Coordinates of C-alpha atoms in Angstrom, one line a residue:
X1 CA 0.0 0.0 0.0
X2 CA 0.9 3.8 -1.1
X3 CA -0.3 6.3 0.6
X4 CA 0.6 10.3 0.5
X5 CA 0.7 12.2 3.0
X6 CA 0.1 16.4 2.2
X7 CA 2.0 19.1 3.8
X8 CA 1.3 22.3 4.1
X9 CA 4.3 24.7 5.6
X10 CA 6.5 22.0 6.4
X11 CA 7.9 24.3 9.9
X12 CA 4.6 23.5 11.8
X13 CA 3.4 20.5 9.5
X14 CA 6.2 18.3 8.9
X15 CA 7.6 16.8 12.5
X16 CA 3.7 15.3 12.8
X17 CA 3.4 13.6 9.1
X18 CA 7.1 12.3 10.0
X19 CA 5.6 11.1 12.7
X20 CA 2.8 9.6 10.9
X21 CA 4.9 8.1 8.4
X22 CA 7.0 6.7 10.8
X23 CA 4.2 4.7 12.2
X24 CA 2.3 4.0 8.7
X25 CA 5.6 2.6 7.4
X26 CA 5.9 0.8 10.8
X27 CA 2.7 -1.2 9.5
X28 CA 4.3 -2.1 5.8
X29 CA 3.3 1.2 3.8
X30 CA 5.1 2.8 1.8
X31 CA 4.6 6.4 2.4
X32 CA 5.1 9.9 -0.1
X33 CA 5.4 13.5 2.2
X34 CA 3.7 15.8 -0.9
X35 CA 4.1 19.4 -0.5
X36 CA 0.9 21.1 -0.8
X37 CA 1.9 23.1 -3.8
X38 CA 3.4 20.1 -5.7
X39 CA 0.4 18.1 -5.0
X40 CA -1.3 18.8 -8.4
X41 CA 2.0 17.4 -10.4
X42 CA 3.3 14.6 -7.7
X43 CA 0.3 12.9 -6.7
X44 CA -0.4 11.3 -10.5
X45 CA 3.3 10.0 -10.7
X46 CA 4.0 8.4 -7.2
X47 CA 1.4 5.1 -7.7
X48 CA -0.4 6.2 -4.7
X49 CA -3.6 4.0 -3.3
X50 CA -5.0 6.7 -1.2
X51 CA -4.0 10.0 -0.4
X52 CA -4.3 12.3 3.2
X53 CA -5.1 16.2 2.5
X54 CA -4.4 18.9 5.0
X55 CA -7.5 20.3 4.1
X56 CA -11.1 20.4 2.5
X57 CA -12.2 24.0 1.5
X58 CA -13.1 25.7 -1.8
X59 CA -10.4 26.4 -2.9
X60 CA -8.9 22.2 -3.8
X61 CA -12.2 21.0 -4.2
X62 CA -11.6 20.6 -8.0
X63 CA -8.5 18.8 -7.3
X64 CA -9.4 16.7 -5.0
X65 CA -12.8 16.0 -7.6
X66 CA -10.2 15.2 -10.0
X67 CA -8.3 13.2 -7.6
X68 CA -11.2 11.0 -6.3
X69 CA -12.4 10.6 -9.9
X70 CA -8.9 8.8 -10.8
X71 CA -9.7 6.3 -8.1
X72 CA -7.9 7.7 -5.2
X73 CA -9.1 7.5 -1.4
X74 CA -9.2 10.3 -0.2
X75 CA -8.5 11.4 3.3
X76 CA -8.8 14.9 5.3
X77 CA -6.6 15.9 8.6
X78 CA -6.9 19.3 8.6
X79 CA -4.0 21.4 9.9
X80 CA -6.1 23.7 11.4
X81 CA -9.0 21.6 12.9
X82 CA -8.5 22.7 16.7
X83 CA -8.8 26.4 17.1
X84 CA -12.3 26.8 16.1
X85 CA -14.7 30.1 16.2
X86 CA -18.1 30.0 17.9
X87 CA -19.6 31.4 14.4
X88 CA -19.0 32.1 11.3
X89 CA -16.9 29.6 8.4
X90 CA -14.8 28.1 10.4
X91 CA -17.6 27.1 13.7
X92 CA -18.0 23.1 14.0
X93 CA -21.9 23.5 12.4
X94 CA -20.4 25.0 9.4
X95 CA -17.7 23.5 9.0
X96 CA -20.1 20.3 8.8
X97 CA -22.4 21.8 6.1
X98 CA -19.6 22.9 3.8
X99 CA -18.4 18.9 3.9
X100 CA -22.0 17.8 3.1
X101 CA -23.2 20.8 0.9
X102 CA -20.4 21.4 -1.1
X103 CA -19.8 17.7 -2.8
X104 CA -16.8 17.2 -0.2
X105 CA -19.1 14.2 1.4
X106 CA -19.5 12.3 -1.9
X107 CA -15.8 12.1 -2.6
X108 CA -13.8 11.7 0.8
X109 CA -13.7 7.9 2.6
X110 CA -12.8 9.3 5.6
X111 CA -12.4 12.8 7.8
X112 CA -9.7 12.6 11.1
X113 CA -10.7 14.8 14.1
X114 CA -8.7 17.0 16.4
X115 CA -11.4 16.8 19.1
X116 CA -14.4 15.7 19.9
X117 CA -16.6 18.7 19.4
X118 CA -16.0 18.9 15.6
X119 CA -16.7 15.3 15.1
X120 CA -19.4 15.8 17.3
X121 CA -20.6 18.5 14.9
X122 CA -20.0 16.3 12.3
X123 CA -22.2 13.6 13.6
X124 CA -25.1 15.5 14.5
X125 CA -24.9 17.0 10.7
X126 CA -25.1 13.2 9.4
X127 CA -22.1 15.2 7.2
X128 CA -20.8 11.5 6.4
X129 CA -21.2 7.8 7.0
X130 CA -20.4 7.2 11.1
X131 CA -17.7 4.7 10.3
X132 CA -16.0 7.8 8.0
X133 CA -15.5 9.9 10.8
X134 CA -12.5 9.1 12.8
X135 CA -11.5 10.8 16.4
X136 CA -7.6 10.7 16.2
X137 CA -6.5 13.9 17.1
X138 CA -3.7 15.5 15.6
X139 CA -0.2 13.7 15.2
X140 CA 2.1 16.9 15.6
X141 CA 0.7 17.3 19.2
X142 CA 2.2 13.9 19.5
X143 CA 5.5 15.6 20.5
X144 CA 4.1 17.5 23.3
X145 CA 2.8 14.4 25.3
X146 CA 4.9 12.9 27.8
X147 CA 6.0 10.1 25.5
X148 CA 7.8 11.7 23.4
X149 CA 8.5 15.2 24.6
X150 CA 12.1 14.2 25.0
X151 CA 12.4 14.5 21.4
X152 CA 12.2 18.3 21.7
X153 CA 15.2 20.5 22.2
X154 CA 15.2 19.8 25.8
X155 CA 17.5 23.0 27.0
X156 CA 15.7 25.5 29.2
X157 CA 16.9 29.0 28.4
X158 CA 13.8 30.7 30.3
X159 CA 13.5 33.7 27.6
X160 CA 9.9 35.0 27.5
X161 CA 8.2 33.8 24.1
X162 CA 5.8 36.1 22.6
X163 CA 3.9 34.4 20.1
X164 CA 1.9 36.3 17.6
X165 CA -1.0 35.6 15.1
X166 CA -1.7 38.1 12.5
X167 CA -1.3 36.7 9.2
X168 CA -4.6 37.6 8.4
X169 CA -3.1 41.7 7.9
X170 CA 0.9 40.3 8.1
X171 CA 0.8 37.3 5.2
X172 CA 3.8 36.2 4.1
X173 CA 2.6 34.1 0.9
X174 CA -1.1 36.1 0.0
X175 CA 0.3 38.1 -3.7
X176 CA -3.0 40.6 -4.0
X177 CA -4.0 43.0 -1.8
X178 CA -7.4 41.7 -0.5
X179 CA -6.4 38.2 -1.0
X180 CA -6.8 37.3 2.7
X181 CA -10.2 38.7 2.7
X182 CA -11.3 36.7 -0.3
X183 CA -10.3 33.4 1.2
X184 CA -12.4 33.9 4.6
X185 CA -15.5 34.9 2.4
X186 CA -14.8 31.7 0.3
X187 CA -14.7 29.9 3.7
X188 CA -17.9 31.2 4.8
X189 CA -17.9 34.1 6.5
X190 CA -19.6 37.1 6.4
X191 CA -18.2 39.8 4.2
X192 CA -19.5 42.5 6.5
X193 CA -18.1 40.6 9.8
X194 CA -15.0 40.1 7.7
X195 CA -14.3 43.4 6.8
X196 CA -15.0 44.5 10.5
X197 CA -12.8 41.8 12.1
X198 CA -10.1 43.4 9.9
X199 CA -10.5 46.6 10.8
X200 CA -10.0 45.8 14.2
X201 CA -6.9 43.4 14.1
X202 CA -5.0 46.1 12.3
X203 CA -5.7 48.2 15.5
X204 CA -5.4 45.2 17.8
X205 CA -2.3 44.7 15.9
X206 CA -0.4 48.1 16.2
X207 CA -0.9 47.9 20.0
X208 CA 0.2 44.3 19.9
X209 CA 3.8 45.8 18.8
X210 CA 3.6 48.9 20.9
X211 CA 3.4 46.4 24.4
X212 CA 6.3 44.6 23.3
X213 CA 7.9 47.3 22.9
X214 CA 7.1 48.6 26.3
X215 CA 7.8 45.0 28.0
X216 CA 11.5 45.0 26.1
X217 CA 12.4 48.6 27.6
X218 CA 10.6 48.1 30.8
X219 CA 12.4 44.8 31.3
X220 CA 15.8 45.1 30.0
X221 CA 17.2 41.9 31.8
X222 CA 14.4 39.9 30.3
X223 CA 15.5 37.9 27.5
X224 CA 12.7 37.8 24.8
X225 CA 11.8 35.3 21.6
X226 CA 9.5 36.8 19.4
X227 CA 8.0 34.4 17.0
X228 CA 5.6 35.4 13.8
X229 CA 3.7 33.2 12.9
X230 CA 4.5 30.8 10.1
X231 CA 2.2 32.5 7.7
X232 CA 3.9 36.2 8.5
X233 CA 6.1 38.6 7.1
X234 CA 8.6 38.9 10.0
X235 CA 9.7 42.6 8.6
X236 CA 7.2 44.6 10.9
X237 CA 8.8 42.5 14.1
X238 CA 12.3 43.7 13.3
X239 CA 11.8 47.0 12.0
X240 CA 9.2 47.9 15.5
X241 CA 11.6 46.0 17.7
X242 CA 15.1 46.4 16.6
X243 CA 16.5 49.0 19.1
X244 CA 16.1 46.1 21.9
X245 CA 19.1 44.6 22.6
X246 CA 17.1 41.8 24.6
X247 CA 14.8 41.2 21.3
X248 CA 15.1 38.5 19.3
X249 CA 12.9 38.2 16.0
X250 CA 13.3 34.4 14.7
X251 CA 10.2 32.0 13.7
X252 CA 12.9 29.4 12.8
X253 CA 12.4 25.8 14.1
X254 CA 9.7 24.1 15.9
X255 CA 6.9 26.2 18.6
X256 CA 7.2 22.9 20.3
X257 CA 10.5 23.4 21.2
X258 CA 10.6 27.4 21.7
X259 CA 7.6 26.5 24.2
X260 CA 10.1 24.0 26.2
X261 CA 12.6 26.2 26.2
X262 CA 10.8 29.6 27.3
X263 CA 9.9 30.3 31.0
X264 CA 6.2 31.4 30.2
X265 CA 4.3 32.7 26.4
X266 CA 2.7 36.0 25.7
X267 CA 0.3 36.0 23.4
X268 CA -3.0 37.6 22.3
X269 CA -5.5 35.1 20.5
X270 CA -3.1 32.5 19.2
X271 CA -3.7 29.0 19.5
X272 CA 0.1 28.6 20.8
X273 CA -1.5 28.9 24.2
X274 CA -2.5 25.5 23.7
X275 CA 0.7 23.7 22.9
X276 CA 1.8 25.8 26.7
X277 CA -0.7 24.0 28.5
X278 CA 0.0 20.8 26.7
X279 CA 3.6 21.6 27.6
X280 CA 3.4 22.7 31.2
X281 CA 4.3 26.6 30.6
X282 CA 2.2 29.7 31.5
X283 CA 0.1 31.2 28.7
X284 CA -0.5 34.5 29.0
X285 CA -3.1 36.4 27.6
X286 CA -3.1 40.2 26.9
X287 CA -6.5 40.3 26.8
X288 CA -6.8 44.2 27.6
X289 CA -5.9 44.5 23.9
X290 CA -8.9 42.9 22.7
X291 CA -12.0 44.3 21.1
X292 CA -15.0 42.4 21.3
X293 CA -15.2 41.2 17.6
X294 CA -11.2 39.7 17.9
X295 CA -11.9 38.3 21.1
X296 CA -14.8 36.4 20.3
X297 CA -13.4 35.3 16.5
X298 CA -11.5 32.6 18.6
X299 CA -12.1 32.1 22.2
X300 CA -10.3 29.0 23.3
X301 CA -6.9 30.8 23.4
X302 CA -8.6 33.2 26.0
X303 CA -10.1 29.9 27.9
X304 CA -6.8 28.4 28.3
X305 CA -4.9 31.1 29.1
X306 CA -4.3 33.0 32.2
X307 CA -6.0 36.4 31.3
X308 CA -3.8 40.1 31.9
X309 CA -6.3 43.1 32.3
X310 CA -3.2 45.7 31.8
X311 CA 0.4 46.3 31.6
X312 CA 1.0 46.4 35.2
X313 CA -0.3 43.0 35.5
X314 CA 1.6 42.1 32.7
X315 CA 4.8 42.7 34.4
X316 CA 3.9 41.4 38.1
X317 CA 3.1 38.2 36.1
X318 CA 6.2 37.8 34.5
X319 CA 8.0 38.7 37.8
X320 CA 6.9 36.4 39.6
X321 CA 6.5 33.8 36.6
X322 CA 7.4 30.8 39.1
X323 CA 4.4 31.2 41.4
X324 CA 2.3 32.1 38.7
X325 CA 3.4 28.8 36.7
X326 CA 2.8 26.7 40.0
X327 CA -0.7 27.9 40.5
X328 CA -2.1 28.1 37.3
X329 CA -4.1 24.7 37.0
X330 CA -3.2 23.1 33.8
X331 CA -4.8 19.8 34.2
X332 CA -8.3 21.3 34.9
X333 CA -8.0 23.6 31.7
X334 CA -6.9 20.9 29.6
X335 CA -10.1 18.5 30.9
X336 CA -12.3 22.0 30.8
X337 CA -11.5 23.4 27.4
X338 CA -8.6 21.4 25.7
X339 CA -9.6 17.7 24.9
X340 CA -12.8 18.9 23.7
X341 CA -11.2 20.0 20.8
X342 CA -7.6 18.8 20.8
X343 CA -8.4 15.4 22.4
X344 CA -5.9 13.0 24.2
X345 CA -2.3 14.1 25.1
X346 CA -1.0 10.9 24.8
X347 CA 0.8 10.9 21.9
X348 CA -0.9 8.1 20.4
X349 CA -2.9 10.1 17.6
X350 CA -0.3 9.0 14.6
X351 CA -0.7 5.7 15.6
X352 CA -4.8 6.3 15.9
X353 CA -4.7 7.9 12.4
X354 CA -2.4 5.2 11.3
X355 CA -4.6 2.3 12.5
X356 CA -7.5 3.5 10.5
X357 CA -6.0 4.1 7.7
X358 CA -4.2 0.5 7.0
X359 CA -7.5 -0.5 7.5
X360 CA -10.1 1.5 5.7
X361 CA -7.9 2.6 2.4
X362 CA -7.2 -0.7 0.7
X363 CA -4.6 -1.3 -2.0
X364 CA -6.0 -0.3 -5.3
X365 CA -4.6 0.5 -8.8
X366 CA -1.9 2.6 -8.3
X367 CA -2.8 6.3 -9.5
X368 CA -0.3 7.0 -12.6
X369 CA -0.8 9.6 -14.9
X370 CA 1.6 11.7 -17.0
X371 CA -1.4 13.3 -19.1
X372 CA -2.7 14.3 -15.5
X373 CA 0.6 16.0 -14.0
X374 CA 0.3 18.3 -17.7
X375 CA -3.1 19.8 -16.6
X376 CA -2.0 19.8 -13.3
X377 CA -5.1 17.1 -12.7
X378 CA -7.8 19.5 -13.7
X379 CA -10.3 19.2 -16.1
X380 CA -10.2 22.9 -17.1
X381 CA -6.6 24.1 -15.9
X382 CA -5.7 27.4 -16.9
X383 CA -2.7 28.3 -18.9
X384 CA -0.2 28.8 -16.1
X385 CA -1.1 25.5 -14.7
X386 CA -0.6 23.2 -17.7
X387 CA 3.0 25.4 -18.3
X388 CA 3.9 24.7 -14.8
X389 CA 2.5 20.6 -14.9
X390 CA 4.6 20.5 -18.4
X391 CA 7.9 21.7 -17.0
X392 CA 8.0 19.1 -14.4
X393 CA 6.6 16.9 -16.5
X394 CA 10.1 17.5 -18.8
X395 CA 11.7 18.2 -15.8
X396 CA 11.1 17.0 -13.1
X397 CA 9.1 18.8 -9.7
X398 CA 12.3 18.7 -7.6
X399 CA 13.9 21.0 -10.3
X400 CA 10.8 23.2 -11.4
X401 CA 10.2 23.7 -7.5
X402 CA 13.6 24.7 -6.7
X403 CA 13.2 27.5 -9.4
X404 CA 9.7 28.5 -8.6
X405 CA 11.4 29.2 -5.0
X406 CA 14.5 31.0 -6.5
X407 CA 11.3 33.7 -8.0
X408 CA 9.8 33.1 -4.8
X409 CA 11.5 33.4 -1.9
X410 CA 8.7 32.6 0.0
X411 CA 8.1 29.5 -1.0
X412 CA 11.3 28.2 0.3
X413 CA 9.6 27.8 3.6
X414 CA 7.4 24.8 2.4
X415 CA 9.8 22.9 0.5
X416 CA 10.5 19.7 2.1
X417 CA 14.1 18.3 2.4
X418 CA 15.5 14.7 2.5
X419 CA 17.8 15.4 5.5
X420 CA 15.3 16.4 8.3
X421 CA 13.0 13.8 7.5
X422 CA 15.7 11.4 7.5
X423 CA 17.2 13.0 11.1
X424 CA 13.7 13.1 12.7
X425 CA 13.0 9.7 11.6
X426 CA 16.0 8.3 13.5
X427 CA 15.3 10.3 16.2
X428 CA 11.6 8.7 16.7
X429 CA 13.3 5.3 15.8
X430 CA 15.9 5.5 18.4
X431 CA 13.2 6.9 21.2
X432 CA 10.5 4.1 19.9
X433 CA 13.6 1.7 20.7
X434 CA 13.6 0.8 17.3
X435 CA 16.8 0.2 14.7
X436 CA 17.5 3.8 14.3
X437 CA 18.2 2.9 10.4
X438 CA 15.0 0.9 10.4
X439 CA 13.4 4.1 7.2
X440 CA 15.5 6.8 5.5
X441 CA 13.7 9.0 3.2
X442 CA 14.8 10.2 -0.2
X443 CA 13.4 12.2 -3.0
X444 CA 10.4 10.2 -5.0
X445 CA 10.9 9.5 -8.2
X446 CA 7.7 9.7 -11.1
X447 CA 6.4 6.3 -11.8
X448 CA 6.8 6.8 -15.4
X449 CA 9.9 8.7 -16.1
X450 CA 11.9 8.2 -13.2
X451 CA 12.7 12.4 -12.7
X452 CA 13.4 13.3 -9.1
X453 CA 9.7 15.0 -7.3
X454 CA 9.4 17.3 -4.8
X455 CA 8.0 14.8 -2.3
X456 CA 9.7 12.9 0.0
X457 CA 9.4 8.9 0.2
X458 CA 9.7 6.9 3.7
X459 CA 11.0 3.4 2.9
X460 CA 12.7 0.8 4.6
X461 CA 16.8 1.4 4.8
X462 CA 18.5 -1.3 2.5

């Protein structure tokens, strides 16, 4: 059996589909890590029986139509499926209709849930068969649970991590002005609400910056991390930031491990605050910032967290971080408000996901198509996407990809490399007390011409 595995920005998404390869290929698969942009011209020329997406919005539906049509099972884990709104697109009701309404139902053989509340959602909306809905929860929290958090960066360096989330206003990859705003309205929401909620993150936004900057001159012996998110442009840290000596502006490497390493996280609205409580460090909230559309767009981060009504409170918090760490009552807030959407932390959801899907997908005729990598497996593709699916055709995606980056700089960040999968895999392997040689990954090759692909293949070492 074949399956691929689709990843979205490799710097939050890949350590967990390592770790689910490492325990599908653990079972006898043979697994493919497909970057989410390379998806349209890898997935016909790696023989695949099934396939996992990282997502199921408007936006792929036509691929994955065109996928599902070649005979493909198709799979969603979303890499978003925990943080959820109360309203609006992205709220468990309507995240259920879009499955059913939409034609996703009809084509997918099986959904994987962070928590229970979305599956829940998903039951109640009879969205898809019972026995297609799966609660797994999500394999890159796998690293946070006690099993295998020693495979973080285990140093403590007690900087204060401020986490931020504004890549709605901040995007990194979004080319058109706008572009963010068309997506949510795609998604579901309300254009009015949408254009309201912006208005108000920019705001939210420029004070955001103007408290860190206070914090970093008010406490100049206070080391601090700031981290983007993996979605932002990290210009508007360093420029707002750079006369701090005790700033640092990096998004590099895993959150996991910049949690681990940090004495407590400042944050406003990010769903960070989870992987703190996961992980045993203080969250805290500046909630004094918020306005009452950005608070309630996303109120588990708030639940989680422990809440700061001003500056002042800010910094007696972070002075007296150690007491505050001790009393804060993780355990309760991960029964109260965590499992319900993020389920166990017991590192066992790779192997959950895993277990369902050498189950469910089968072996079938492998997936092969060279015609289909040329239209970039669309009925109607448009003329950028057949000259992009006919140069790696001719050349191959690991080549056309590698140039598209070199335009691009952006999309360097979600290009997958051999090396880290292969290091991480040993890493898992030696923990799992496994042969630490027992997979290495290399670049695919295409079925049919035998060019080097973007995507990654786990295999057994020879």
């Amino acid at each position: 059996m074949r399956i691929g595995l689709v990843v979205d920005h490799p710097k939050r998404d890949l350590p967990g589909a390592v770790m689910l390869g490492y325990q599908l290929a653990r079972r006898g698969v043979s697994v493919m890590l497909v970057p989410m942009y390379e998806q349209a011209v890898d997935v016909p020329r790696l023989g695949l029986d099934a396939l996992v997406v990282n997502y199921a919005r408007p936006v792929n539906l036509d691929l994955m139509r065109s996928f599902a049509k070649a005979g493909l099972a198709l799979y969603v884990l979303d890499t978003e499926g925990g943080v959820l709104a109360e309203t609006g697109g992205n709220s468990p009701p309507a995240m259920a209709a879009h499955i059913r309404q939409s034609g996703y139902a009809a084509i997918l053989a099986g959904y994987f849930f962070w928590g229970s509340r979305l599956h829940d959602a998903f039951l109640a909306a009879e969205t898809m068969k019972p026995e297609q809905l799966h609660l797994t929860g999500c394999p890159r929290f796998d690293f946070a649970a006690p099993r295998w958090r020693a495979l973080l960066d285990g140093e403590p360096r007690g900087y204060l991590l401020v986490n931020a989330n504004f890549p709605l206003i901040n995007s990194r990859f979004t080319g058109k002005p706008g572009g963010e705003r068309e997506a949510m309205v795609r998604a579901g929401w309300d254009g009015a609400y949408v254009d309201r909620f912006i208005a108000d993150l920019k705001q939210v936004f420029s004070n955001y910056l103007a408290e860190i900057d206070r914090l970093a001159a008010a406490r100049p012996d206070r080391n601090i991390l700031v981290r983007p998110h993996p979605f932002e442009s990290e210009d508007v840290y360093r420029n707002a930031l750079s006369r701090h000596a005790n700033v640092l502006v990096d998004g590099t490497g895993s959150v996991l491990d910049r949690i681990r390493n940090a004495a407590a996280v400042v944050h406003l609205n990010c769903g960070t605050a989870v992987e703190s409580v996961l992980l045993g460090k203080l969250p805290l909230q500046l909630d004094y910032l918020n306005t009452p559309t950005t608070a309630g767009h996303a109120a588990l981060p708030a639940r989680v967290s422990r809440s700061v009504a001003s500056f002042e409170e800010l910094l007696g918090a972070i002075d007296h971080i150690e007491r505050e760490t001790e009393t804060f009552d993780f355990a309760r807030v991960h029964a109260a408000d965590i499992e319900a959407f993020f389920h166990l932390n017991d590192g066992l959801a790779a192997e959950r996901v895993a277990d369902v899907l050498t189950r469910t997908a089968g072996s079938r005729r492998p997936y092969v198509s060279l015609l289909a990598t040329v239209k970039g497996t669309r009925d109607k593709p448009s003329i950028g996407q057949i000259v992009k699916g006919a140069a790696s055709a001719v050349l191959g995606s690991a080549v056309t990809e590698r140039l598209r980056s070199w335009f691009n700089p952006a999309r360097r960040d979600k290009r997958i490399e051999p090396i880290f999968v292969n290091t991480l895999l040993q890493r898992i392997g030696t923990h799992d007390r496994a042969s630490p040689a027992q997979f290495t990954a290399r670049r695919a090759h295409c079925a049919t011409t035998g060019l080097p692909l973007a995507s990654i293949a786990i295999e057994p070492a020879r």
